[in-house]
Coordinates of C-alpha atoms in Angstrom, one line a residue:
M1 CA 0.0 0.0 0.0
R2 CA 1.2 0.1 -1.2
R3 CA 2.5 2.4 -0.7
I4 CA 4.7 4.9 1.1
S5 CA 3.3 6.6 4.2
K6 CA -0.3 5.9 3.5
A7 CA -2.1 8.7 5.3
L8 CA -5.8 7.8 5.4
A9 CA -8.2 8.3 8.2
L10 CA -11.9 7.7 8.8
G11 CA -14.4 10.5 9.5
L12 CA -16.7 13.2 8.2
T13 CA -17.1 16.9 8.6
T14 CA -20.1 17.7 10.7
S15 CA -21.5 20.2 8.2
M16 CA -21.5 17.6 5.4
I17 CA -22.9 14.8 7.5
F18 CA -26.4 16.3 7.9
M19 CA -26.6 17.1 4.2
C20 CA -26.1 13.5 3.3
A21 CA -28.6 10.7 3.4
A22 CA -27.9 7.2 2.1
C23 CA -27.4 3.6 2.7
G24 CA -24.2 1.5 2.7
S25 CA -22.7 -1.9 2.5
S26 CA -19.3 -3.5 2.9
K27 CA -17.8 -6.9 2.6
T28 CA -14.4 -8.1 3.4
T29 CA -12.1 -9.6 0.8
N30 CA -10.5 -11.4 3.7
E31 CA -13.3 -12.9 5.7
S32 CA -17.0 -12.5 6.4
A33 CA -17.8 -9.8 8.9
S34 CA -21.3 -11.0 9.6
E35 CA -20.7 -12.2 13.2
P36 CA -20.1 -9.4 15.7
A37 CA -17.3 -9.8 18.3
T38 CA -16.8 -8.2 21.6
G39 CA -13.9 -6.2 23.2
E40 CA -10.6 -5.4 21.6
T41 CA -9.4 -8.0 19.1
E42 CA -6.9 -8.2 16.3
N43 CA -9.6 -8.4 13.6
S44 CA -13.0 -7.2 14.7
A45 CA -14.9 -5.6 17.5
T46 CA -18.4 -4.7 18.6
A47 CA -19.2 -1.1 19.6
T48 CA -20.5 -0.8 23.1
E49 CA -19.4 2.7 24.1
A50 CA -18.8 5.1 21.3
G51 CA -20.2 8.3 19.8
Q52 CA -24.0 8.3 19.6
Y53 CA -25.6 8.6 16.2
T54 CA -28.7 10.6 15.2
A55 CA -31.9 8.6 14.7
D56 CA -32.2 10.0 11.1
T57 CA -28.9 8.5 10.0
E58 CA -30.0 6.1 7.2
A59 CA -29.4 2.4 7.5
G60 CA -26.5 1.2 5.4
L61 CA -24.6 4.5 5.3
L62 CA -21.0 4.4 6.3
R63 CA -19.4 7.8 7.0
I64 CA -15.6 7.9 6.7
A65 CA -12.9 10.4 5.7
V66 CA -9.3 11.0 4.7
N67 CA -6.9 13.6 5.9
A68 CA -5.7 14.2 2.3
D69 CA -7.6 13.9 -1.0
I70 CA -6.5 11.2 -3.4
V71 CA -4.5 12.2 -6.5
T72 CA -5.9 9.6 -8.9
M73 CA -8.2 6.6 -9.0
D74 CA -5.9 4.9 -11.5
V75 CA -3.8 2.4 -9.6
H76 CA -1.2 2.2 -12.3
K77 CA -0.3 5.8 -11.6
T78 CA 0.1 5.7 -7.8
T79 CA 1.7 3.8 -5.0
N80 CA -0.4 5.7 -2.5
D81 CA -4.1 6.0 -3.4
Y82 CA -5.5 2.5 -3.1
L83 CA -8.9 3.1 -1.5
V84 CA -10.7 3.3 -4.9
P85 CA -8.9 0.3 -6.5
M86 CA -9.6 -1.8 -3.4
N87 CA -13.4 -1.2 -3.4
V88 CA -14.3 -0.6 -7.0
F89 CA -12.1 -3.2 -8.7
D90 CA -11.3 -6.9 -8.2
T91 CA -8.1 -9.0 -8.0
L92 CA -7.6 -12.5 -9.2
F93 CA -6.8 -13.6 -5.7
M94 CA -7.4 -12.3 -2.2
V95 CA -5.8 -12.4 1.2
V96 CA -7.7 -14.2 4.0
K97 CA -6.6 -13.6 7.6
G98 CA -7.2 -16.4 10.0
S99 CA -8.3 -16.1 13.6
D100 CA -4.7 -17.0 14.7
G101 CA -3.4 -14.0 12.8
S102 CA -1.9 -16.0 9.9
S103 CA -2.9 -15.1 6.3
S104 CA -3.5 -17.2 3.2
I105 CA -4.0 -16.5 -0.5
E106 CA -7.5 -17.5 -1.7
K107 CA -9.2 -17.5 -5.1
N108 CA -11.2 -14.4 -6.0
L109 CA -11.9 -13.7 -9.7
V110 CA -10.1 -17.0 -10.4
E111 CA -12.3 -20.1 -10.2
D112 CA -9.4 -22.6 -10.6
Y113 CA -5.6 -22.6 -11.3
S114 CA -2.6 -24.9 -11.5
V115 CA 1.2 -24.3 -11.4
S116 CA 3.8 -26.3 -13.4
E117 CA 6.4 -28.3 -11.5
D118 CA 9.2 -25.9 -12.4
G119 CA 7.2 -23.0 -11.0
L120 CA 7.1 -21.1 -14.3
V121 CA 3.7 -21.6 -15.8
Y122 CA 0.4 -20.7 -14.1
N123 CA -2.8 -21.8 -15.7
F124 CA -6.0 -20.0 -14.7
T125 CA -9.8 -20.3 -15.1
L126 CA -11.9 -17.2 -14.5
R127 CA -15.3 -17.2 -12.8
D128 CA -18.2 -17.3 -15.2
G129 CA -20.6 -14.5 -15.2
V130 CA -18.5 -11.7 -13.8
V131 CA -19.3 -8.3 -15.3
F132 CA -18.0 -4.7 -14.8
S133 CA -20.5 -2.4 -13.2
D134 CA -21.8 -1.2 -16.6
G135 CA -22.6 -4.8 -17.6
T136 CA -19.5 -5.4 -19.7
P137 CA -18.3 -9.0 -19.3
L138 CA -14.9 -9.7 -17.8
T139 CA -12.7 -11.9 -19.9
A140 CA -9.2 -13.2 -20.1
E141 CA -8.3 -10.5 -22.6
D142 CA -8.9 -8.0 -19.9
V143 CA -6.3 -9.7 -17.7
K144 CA -3.7 -9.6 -20.5
F145 CA -4.6 -5.9 -21.2
T146 CA -4.3 -5.0 -17.6
F147 CA -0.7 -6.3 -17.3
E148 CA 0.3 -4.8 -20.7
R149 CA -1.0 -1.4 -19.6
M150 CA 0.8 -1.7 -16.3
L151 CA 4.1 -2.2 -18.1
T152 CA 3.7 0.3 -20.9
L153 CA 1.9 3.2 -19.4
P154 CA 4.4 6.1 -19.6
D155 CA 3.9 7.2 -16.0
S156 CA 3.2 3.7 -14.5
E157 CA 4.4 3.3 -11.0
Q158 CA 3.4 -0.4 -10.8
T159 CA 5.8 -2.1 -13.2
D160 CA 7.2 -4.2 -10.4
Y161 CA 4.0 -6.3 -10.4
G162 CA 4.5 -7.3 -14.1
I163 CA 8.2 -7.4 -14.5
S164 CA 8.5 -11.1 -13.5
I165 CA 6.4 -12.2 -16.5
E166 CA 8.1 -13.5 -19.6
G167 CA 8.4 -10.8 -22.3
A168 CA 7.9 -7.9 -19.9
D169 CA 11.4 -6.4 -20.7
A170 CA 10.8 -6.6 -24.5
L171 CA 7.4 -4.9 -24.1
M172 CA 8.7 -2.2 -21.9
E173 CA 11.6 -1.5 -24.2
G174 CA 9.4 -1.3 -27.2
K175 CA 10.8 -4.4 -28.8
A176 CA 7.4 -6.2 -28.7
T177 CA 3.8 -5.0 -29.0
E178 CA 2.3 -7.6 -26.7
L179 CA 3.2 -9.4 -23.5
S180 CA 4.3 -12.9 -24.7
G181 CA 4.1 -14.4 -21.2
I182 CA 0.3 -14.2 -21.1
K183 CA -1.6 -16.5 -23.4
V184 CA -5.3 -16.3 -23.8
D185 CA -7.1 -19.5 -24.8
D186 CA -10.7 -18.3 -24.6
D187 CA -12.8 -15.9 -22.5
T188 CA -12.2 -17.7 -19.2
H189 CA -8.9 -19.6 -19.7
F190 CA -5.4 -18.1 -19.8
S191 CA -1.9 -18.8 -18.7
I192 CA 1.0 -16.7 -17.4
T193 CA 4.6 -17.8 -17.8
L194 CA 7.3 -16.2 -15.6
K195 CA 10.9 -15.5 -16.6
E196 CA 12.0 -17.5 -13.6
P197 CA 10.3 -19.0 -10.6
F198 CA 9.0 -16.5 -8.1
S199 CA 7.2 -17.8 -5.0
G200 CA 5.6 -14.5 -4.3
F201 CA 3.7 -14.2 -7.6
L202 CA 0.3 -15.4 -6.4
A203 CA 0.5 -13.1 -3.4
Q204 CA 1.2 -10.2 -5.9
L205 CA -2.1 -11.2 -7.7
A206 CA -4.0 -10.4 -4.5
T207 CA -2.8 -6.8 -4.2
P208 CA -4.4 -3.6 -5.4
P209 CA -1.8 -2.9 -8.1
T210 CA -3.0 -6.0 -9.9
I211 CA -6.7 -5.2 -10.0
I212 CA -8.2 -6.2 -13.3
M213 CA -9.4 -3.5 -15.7
S214 CA -11.7 -3.7 -18.7
K215 CA -9.8 -3.3 -22.0
S216 CA -12.8 -1.8 -23.8
L217 CA -13.8 0.6 -21.0
V218 CA -10.3 1.8 -20.2
T219 CA -9.5 2.3 -23.9
S220 CA -12.7 4.2 -24.6
A221 CA -12.3 6.4 -21.5
G222 CA -8.8 7.5 -22.6
D223 CA -7.4 10.2 -20.3
D224 CA -10.6 10.3 -18.3
F225 CA -9.9 6.9 -16.8
G226 CA -8.9 7.4 -13.1
V227 CA -10.1 11.0 -13.2
V228 CA -13.8 10.9 -14.1
P229 CA -15.9 8.6 -11.8
E230 CA -18.4 7.4 -14.4
K231 CA -15.5 6.4 -16.7
T232 CA -13.5 4.6 -13.9
I233 CA -15.4 1.3 -13.9
G234 CA -14.5 -1.9 -12.1
S235 CA -16.1 -5.3 -11.2
G236 CA -15.9 -4.8 -7.5
P237 CA -18.6 -4.2 -4.9
Y238 CA -18.8 -0.4 -5.2
I239 CA -19.0 2.4 -7.8
V240 CA -17.6 5.9 -7.3
T241 CA -20.6 8.2 -8.0
E242 CA -18.9 11.5 -7.1
W243 CA -15.4 12.9 -6.6
E244 CA -15.4 16.4 -5.3
R245 CA -11.7 17.5 -5.5
G246 CA -10.3 18.4 -2.2
A247 CA -13.5 17.5 -0.4
G248 CA -14.0 13.7 -0.8
L249 CA -15.8 10.9 -2.6
T250 CA -19.1 9.1 -2.6
F251 CA -19.3 5.3 -3.2
E252 CA -22.5 3.3 -3.8
Y253 CA -23.1 -0.4 -3.9
N254 CA -22.7 -2.0 -7.4
P255 CA -25.9 -4.0 -8.0
R256 CA -24.1 -6.1 -10.6
Y257 CA -21.4 -7.3 -8.1
W258 CA -20.8 -11.0 -8.5
G259 CA -20.0 -11.6 -4.8
K260 CA -22.0 -11.6 -1.6
E261 CA -24.0 -8.4 -1.0
P262 CA -22.3 -6.3 1.6
S263 CA -23.8 -4.6 4.6
V264 CA -22.7 -1.1 3.6
K265 CA -24.6 0.2 0.7
K266 CA -23.3 3.7 0.5
V267 CA -20.0 5.4 1.7
I268 CA -19.5 9.1 2.1
L269 CA -15.9 10.0 2.5
R270 CA -14.6 13.5 3.2
V271 CA -11.3 15.2 3.8
M272 CA -10.7 16.7 7.3
D273 CA -7.9 17.5 9.7
A274 CA -7.1 15.5 12.8
S275 CA -8.8 17.7 15.4
S276 CA -12.0 17.8 13.3
M277 CA -12.0 14.0 13.1
D278 CA -11.7 13.7 16.9
M279 CA -14.5 16.2 17.5
A280 CA -16.8 14.6 14.8
F281 CA -16.4 11.1 16.2
Q282 CA -17.3 12.2 19.7
K283 CA -20.4 14.0 18.2
G284 CA -21.5 10.8 16.5
D285 CA -20.8 12.0 13.0
I286 CA -18.1 9.4 12.2
D287 CA -18.5 5.7 12.1
I288 CA -14.8 4.7 12.3
L289 CA -12.0 6.8 13.7
D290 CA -8.4 6.0 12.7
C291 CA -6.4 6.6 15.8
Q292 CA -3.1 6.8 13.8
L293 CA -4.2 10.1 12.3
I294 CA -5.1 12.0 15.5
D295 CA -2.9 13.2 18.3
S296 CA -1.6 10.2 20.2
A297 CA -2.0 12.1 23.5
V298 CA -5.8 12.3 22.7
V299 CA -5.8 8.6 21.9
D300 CA -4.2 7.8 25.3
S301 CA -6.3 10.2 27.4
T302 CA -9.6 9.8 25.7
Y303 CA -10.0 6.8 23.5
K304 CA -8.1 4.2 25.5
T305 CA -10.1 5.1 28.5
Q306 CA -13.6 6.3 27.6
Y307 CA -13.9 4.2 24.4
K308 CA -11.7 1.2 25.4
D309 CA -14.5 -1.3 24.6
S310 CA -14.9 0.1 21.1
I311 CA -11.3 -0.3 20.0
V312 CA -10.3 -2.5 17.1
S313 CA -6.6 -3.2 16.9
V314 CA -4.3 -4.9 14.4
D315 CA -0.6 -5.3 14.3
R316 CA 0.7 -3.3 11.3
L317 CA 3.0 -5.3 9.1
G318 CA 5.1 -2.3 8.2
V319 CA 8.2 -0.3 9.2
N320 CA 8.6 3.4 9.8
F321 CA 11.9 4.6 8.5
L322 CA 14.0 7.6 7.5
I323 CA 15.2 7.5 3.9
L324 CA 18.6 9.0 3.1
N325 CA 19.3 10.0 -0.5
E326 CA 22.8 8.9 -1.5
K327 CA 22.8 11.3 -4.4
I328 CA 22.7 14.3 -2.1
E329 CA 26.0 15.5 -0.6
P330 CA 27.0 14.7 2.1
L331 CA 24.6 11.8 2.4
N332 CA 26.7 10.1 -0.2
D333 CA 29.3 9.5 2.6
L334 CA 28.7 6.2 4.5
K335 CA 30.1 7.7 7.7
V336 CA 27.5 10.5 7.6
R337 CA 24.6 8.1 7.0
K338 CA 25.9 5.9 9.9
A339 CA 26.1 9.0 12.1
I340 CA 22.5 9.8 11.4
Q341 CA 21.5 6.2 12.3
L342 CA 23.2 6.6 15.7
A343 CA 21.9 10.1 16.3
I344 CA 18.2 9.3 16.4
D345 CA 16.7 8.2 19.7
R346 CA 14.1 5.7 18.4
E347 CA 13.1 4.3 21.8
S348 CA 12.3 7.8 23.1
I349 CA 10.2 8.5 20.1
L350 CA 8.3 5.3 20.4
Q351 CA 7.6 5.9 24.0
S352 CA 6.8 9.6 24.0
I353 CA 4.8 9.8 20.7
F354 CA 3.2 6.4 20.6
N355 CA 3.1 5.4 24.2
G356 CA 5.2 2.3 23.5
D357 CA 2.4 0.8 21.2
G358 CA 4.9 -0.9 18.9
K359 CA 8.4 -2.3 18.7
L360 CA 11.8 -1.2 17.4
E361 CA 12.7 -2.6 14.1
D362 CA 16.4 -2.8 13.0
G363 CA 15.9 -4.0 9.4
V364 CA 13.7 -3.6 6.4
Y365 CA 11.3 -6.5 7.1
P366 CA 8.8 -5.9 9.8
S367 CA 7.9 -8.3 12.6
G368 CA 5.4 -10.8 11.1
C369 CA 6.8 -10.6 7.6
L370 CA 8.0 -13.8 6.0
G371 CA 11.8 -13.8 6.2
Y372 CA 12.0 -11.7 9.4
S373 CA 15.4 -12.3 10.8
E374 CA 16.0 -12.1 14.6
A375 CA 19.8 -12.2 13.8
N376 CA 19.4 -8.8 12.2
Q377 CA 17.8 -7.2 15.2
G378 CA 19.4 -5.5 18.2
W379 CA 22.4 -3.9 16.5
L380 CA 21.3 -0.3 16.3
K381 CA 21.7 1.8 19.4
H382 CA 21.2 5.5 20.2
D383 CA 24.8 6.8 20.5
P384 CA 25.1 10.6 19.9
D385 CA 28.8 10.6 20.9
G386 CA 29.5 8.0 18.3
A387 CA 27.5 10.0 15.8
K388 CA 29.6 13.1 16.5
K389 CA 32.8 11.0 16.1
L390 CA 31.7 9.7 12.7
L391 CA 30.8 13.2 11.5
E392 CA 34.3 14.4 12.6
E393 CA 36.0 11.5 10.7
A394 CA 33.9 12.4 7.6
G395 CA 35.1 16.0 7.8
Y396 CA 31.8 17.4 9.1
A397 CA 32.8 18.3 12.7
N398 CA 30.9 21.6 12.2
G399 CA 27.9 19.8 10.8
F400 CA 26.0 20.5 7.6
D401 CA 22.5 21.5 6.4
L402 CA 19.9 18.8 5.8
E403 CA 16.4 19.2 4.6
I404 CA 13.7 16.7 5.8
A405 CA 10.6 16.7 3.6
L406 CA 7.2 16.7 5.2
K407 CA 3.8 16.4 3.6
S408 CA 1.5 19.1 4.8
S409 CA -1.2 16.5 5.2
E410 CA 0.9 14.2 7.4
N411 CA -0.8 13.1 10.6
E412 CA 0.1 14.8 13.9
S413 CA 2.0 11.9 15.4
N414 CA 4.4 11.7 12.4
K415 CA 4.8 15.5 12.4
N416 CA 6.0 15.1 16.0
V417 CA 8.3 12.3 15.1
I418 CA 10.0 14.4 12.4
Q419 CA 10.4 17.3 14.8
I420 CA 12.2 15.0 17.3
I421 CA 14.4 13.5 14.6
A422 CA 15.3 17.0 13.5
Q423 CA 16.2 17.9 17.1
N424 CA 18.2 14.7 17.5
L425 CA 20.2 15.7 14.5
Q426 CA 20.6 19.2 15.8
D427 CA 22.1 17.7 19.0
V428 CA 25.0 16.1 17.1
G429 CA 25.6 19.3 15.0
I430 CA 23.5 18.6 11.8
N431 CA 21.4 21.6 10.9
A432 CA 18.2 19.7 10.1
T433 CA 15.3 21.8 8.8
I434 CA 11.8 20.6 8.0
K435 CA 10.2 21.7 4.7
N436 CA 6.5 21.3 4.0
Y437 CA 5.1 20.2 0.7
D438 CA 1.6 19.7 -0.5
Q439 CA 0.7 16.1 -1.4
A440 CA 1.2 16.4 -5.2
S441 CA 4.5 18.3 -4.9
Y442 CA 5.8 15.9 -2.3
L443 CA 5.2 12.9 -4.5
E444 CA 6.6 14.6 -7.6
L445 CA 9.8 15.5 -5.7
R446 CA 10.2 12.1 -4.2
N447 CA 9.6 10.3 -7.5
S448 CA 12.1 12.5 -9.2
G449 CA 14.9 11.1 -7.0
D450 CA 15.8 14.5 -5.6
M451 CA 14.2 14.5 -2.1
P452 CA 17.1 14.6 0.4
A453 CA 15.5 12.9 3.3
Y454 CA 12.0 12.0 4.5
L455 CA 10.1 9.9 7.0
A456 CA 8.0 7.1 5.5
M457 CA 6.1 4.0 6.4
W458 CA 6.0 0.9 4.1
T459 CA 3.3 -1.6 5.0
L460 CA 3.3 -4.9 3.2
D461 CA 1.3 -5.3 0.0
Y462 CA 1.9 -9.0 0.1
N463 CA 3.6 -11.1 2.8
D464 CA 7.1 -11.7 1.3
P465 CA 10.4 -10.0 1.9
D466 CA 10.6 -9.3 -1.8
N467 CA 7.7 -6.8 -1.3
V468 CA 10.0 -4.5 0.8
I469 CA 13.6 -4.9 -0.4
Y470 CA 12.8 -5.2 -4.1
T471 CA 10.5 -2.3 -4.0
F472 CA 13.2 0.0 -2.7
F473 CA 16.4 -1.6 -3.9
G474 CA 15.6 -4.1 -6.6
S475 CA 16.4 -1.9 -9.6
K476 CA 18.0 1.4 -10.3
D477 CA 14.6 2.8 -11.3
N478 CA 13.2 1.8 -7.9
T479 CA 16.0 3.5 -6.0
V480 CA 15.3 6.7 -7.9
L481 CA 11.5 6.5 -7.5
R482 CA 12.0 6.3 -3.7
S483 CA 14.7 9.0 -3.6
N484 CA 17.3 6.7 -2.0
N485 CA 19.5 6.4 -5.1
Y486 CA 21.3 3.3 -3.6
T487 CA 24.6 2.9 -5.5
D488 CA 25.7 -0.7 -5.0
T489 CA 24.7 -2.3 -8.4
D490 CA 26.0 -5.7 -7.3
V491 CA 23.5 -5.7 -4.4
I492 CA 20.7 -4.4 -6.6
N493 CA 21.4 -7.3 -9.0
R494 CA 21.4 -9.8 -6.1
I495 CA 18.0 -8.5 -4.9
A496 CA 16.5 -8.9 -8.4
A497 CA 18.0 -12.4 -8.6
A498 CA 16.7 -13.5 -5.2
R499 CA 13.2 -13.6 -6.6
G500 CA 14.1 -16.6 -8.7
I501 CA 15.6 -18.7 -5.9
V502 CA 13.5 -21.9 -5.7
D503 CA 14.7 -23.4 -2.4
Q504 CA 12.8 -21.5 0.3
D505 CA 15.6 -21.8 3.0
E506 CA 18.2 -20.6 0.5
R507 CA 15.9 -17.7 -0.5
M508 CA 15.3 -16.6 3.1
A509 CA 19.0 -16.8 3.9
E510 CA 19.8 -14.6 0.9
Y511 CA 17.2 -12.0 2.0
A512 CA 18.6 -11.9 5.5
A513 CA 22.1 -11.3 4.1
L514 CA 20.8 -8.6 1.8
E515 CA 18.9 -6.9 4.7
K516 CA 22.1 -6.8 6.7
K517 CA 24.1 -5.4 3.8
V518 CA 21.6 -2.6 2.9
V519 CA 20.8 -1.4 6.4
Q520 CA 23.7 -2.3 8.7
D521 CA 26.7 -2.1 6.3
D522 CA 25.5 0.5 3.8
A523 CA 23.2 2.6 6.1
A524 CA 20.7 3.1 3.2
W525 CA 18.0 4.1 5.6
V526 CA 17.3 4.5 9.3
P527 CA 14.9 1.8 10.5
M528 CA 12.6 3.1 13.2
F529 CA 9.7 0.9 14.5
S530 CA 6.5 -0.9 13.7
L531 CA 3.2 0.1 15.3
K532 CA -0.1 -1.3 16.3
H533 CA -2.9 0.2 14.3
M534 CA -5.9 1.1 16.3
Y535 CA -9.4 2.2 15.3
V536 CA -12.4 3.2 17.3
I537 CA -15.9 2.3 16.0
S538 CA -19.2 4.0 16.7
D539 CA -22.3 2.2 18.0
R540 CA -23.6 2.0 14.4
V541 CA -20.9 -0.5 13.6
S542 CA -21.5 -4.1 14.5
S543 CA -18.1 -5.4 13.4
F544 CA -15.1 -4.1 11.5
T545 CA -12.2 -6.0 9.9
P546 CA -9.2 -3.9 9.2
H547 CA -6.8 -4.6 6.3
W548 CA -4.8 -7.8 7.1
A549 CA -1.5 -5.8 7.1
G550 CA -2.9 -2.8 9.0
W551 CA -3.3 -0.4 6.1
N552 CA -5.1 2.9 6.7
D553 CA -7.1 2.0 3.5
I554 CA -9.9 -0.4 4.3
Y555 CA -12.3 -2.7 2.4
F556 CA -15.8 -1.3 2.9
T557 CA -16.9 -4.9 2.8
G558 CA -15.1 -5.5 6.1
V559 CA -17.7 -3.3 7.9
T560 CA -21.0 -4.7 9.1
L561 CA -23.5 -2.1 10.3
K562 CA -26.3 -2.6 12.8

């Protein structure tokens, strides 16, 4: 999600709430949310004490909000805006989270599939009778079109999800006009051949970047696809009926949806700041409040006490980290980057800002991720004297200027984290200043490869170490897109090659070695911590299943209303 520093919250402005009347429904792509639960759980909860709602609030209406508007509804053009793709479109597979916290990959648009013994060829059968919301049938040609578009769209940010398919390089380089690795037999049968075995491939097919688009509808929409709601059409449970720029979106249930009819029939989502979210929830104008996006002091003083029985909590499979751009002097000096790692008091930040609701992470793979290595934990300590010594050895005893980028829409907790980081760096002589950017300018600068340093959070799109290390360091283009500009081409090539290792133990050992090289030896970023993700639900909500990896974005189908 996915996405760097996803900053979505749930809520509605009071003035808009009473102007809206509707019904809503939501179904989880992970598991059914029909049975209410009680108390604080990892997956669902029943509201017993929460903001009261007015009697005239229509049944089936879910009221939510974001703290920043989306930039696009086209998933191929973003690594950040996944709310529309998740709820308006469908993937071939889906992630199902079990009661024990484990997750599995299950069929979604796919009715049946098989994999060759060498792990290269995947044969698929699509479900019969699936149509897009305008009635256009979904076919295997749409699958092929989707991946070809992903790889050839000039401003595509999702090529990672198609690059493992045979013929992807030739298509991207203009040496071919179609993706040779996808063969269509008929409307419901097709095969995908990979360049080399990749055990994370099915997991990729359960992520928002691989939602299936209609060839005919996207082609006819042209530049309006992802911009105009009525021309951004999927086969999922919802339709976007309105997008008011800067204000929010409206979703309505898709009556042609092939799956189980959800509880939520209409969703009104609006943009609002943290303090307004807090006030609106307590007035009963919000159905789900994302605690990550309001002041953590308010979470501790109010929600963990007065609303403790209405909390839904999930462990976020993600790492907060500070990216350091090796293209920017003096961040191109290893000793300077190591000094920055030592200068930041991560434990103090975790305790003071997040009340200890998380754990320190010393690598790129978060706790709970396949391939998580205990051997790569425990090495990073707060050592300001050591940081000063390294700066002196690097020739920067008098410090240097460093800009840390901040999105103006960033949540209050992360703003506080960046302020403490800047102060920690000031304490060792680095003149760290914080510069604010609006959402669009921030993403443009980051994607250009020219952002000096920034705080980010990467939460797993699929549970595999490849999802993290390849995304940031698996190709030269990836290092530029994330503004780290990592320079060791041998390591970049090893990361790309690790995807094809067939033996699982060998693959995990290689990923652990690469993690150590990138973070400990080369100080490519400063790992910070992983956090619990807490929500508070109102008494209109019977149950709520957050995203399996703890994203801010949610599946509306994961909400059951009373």
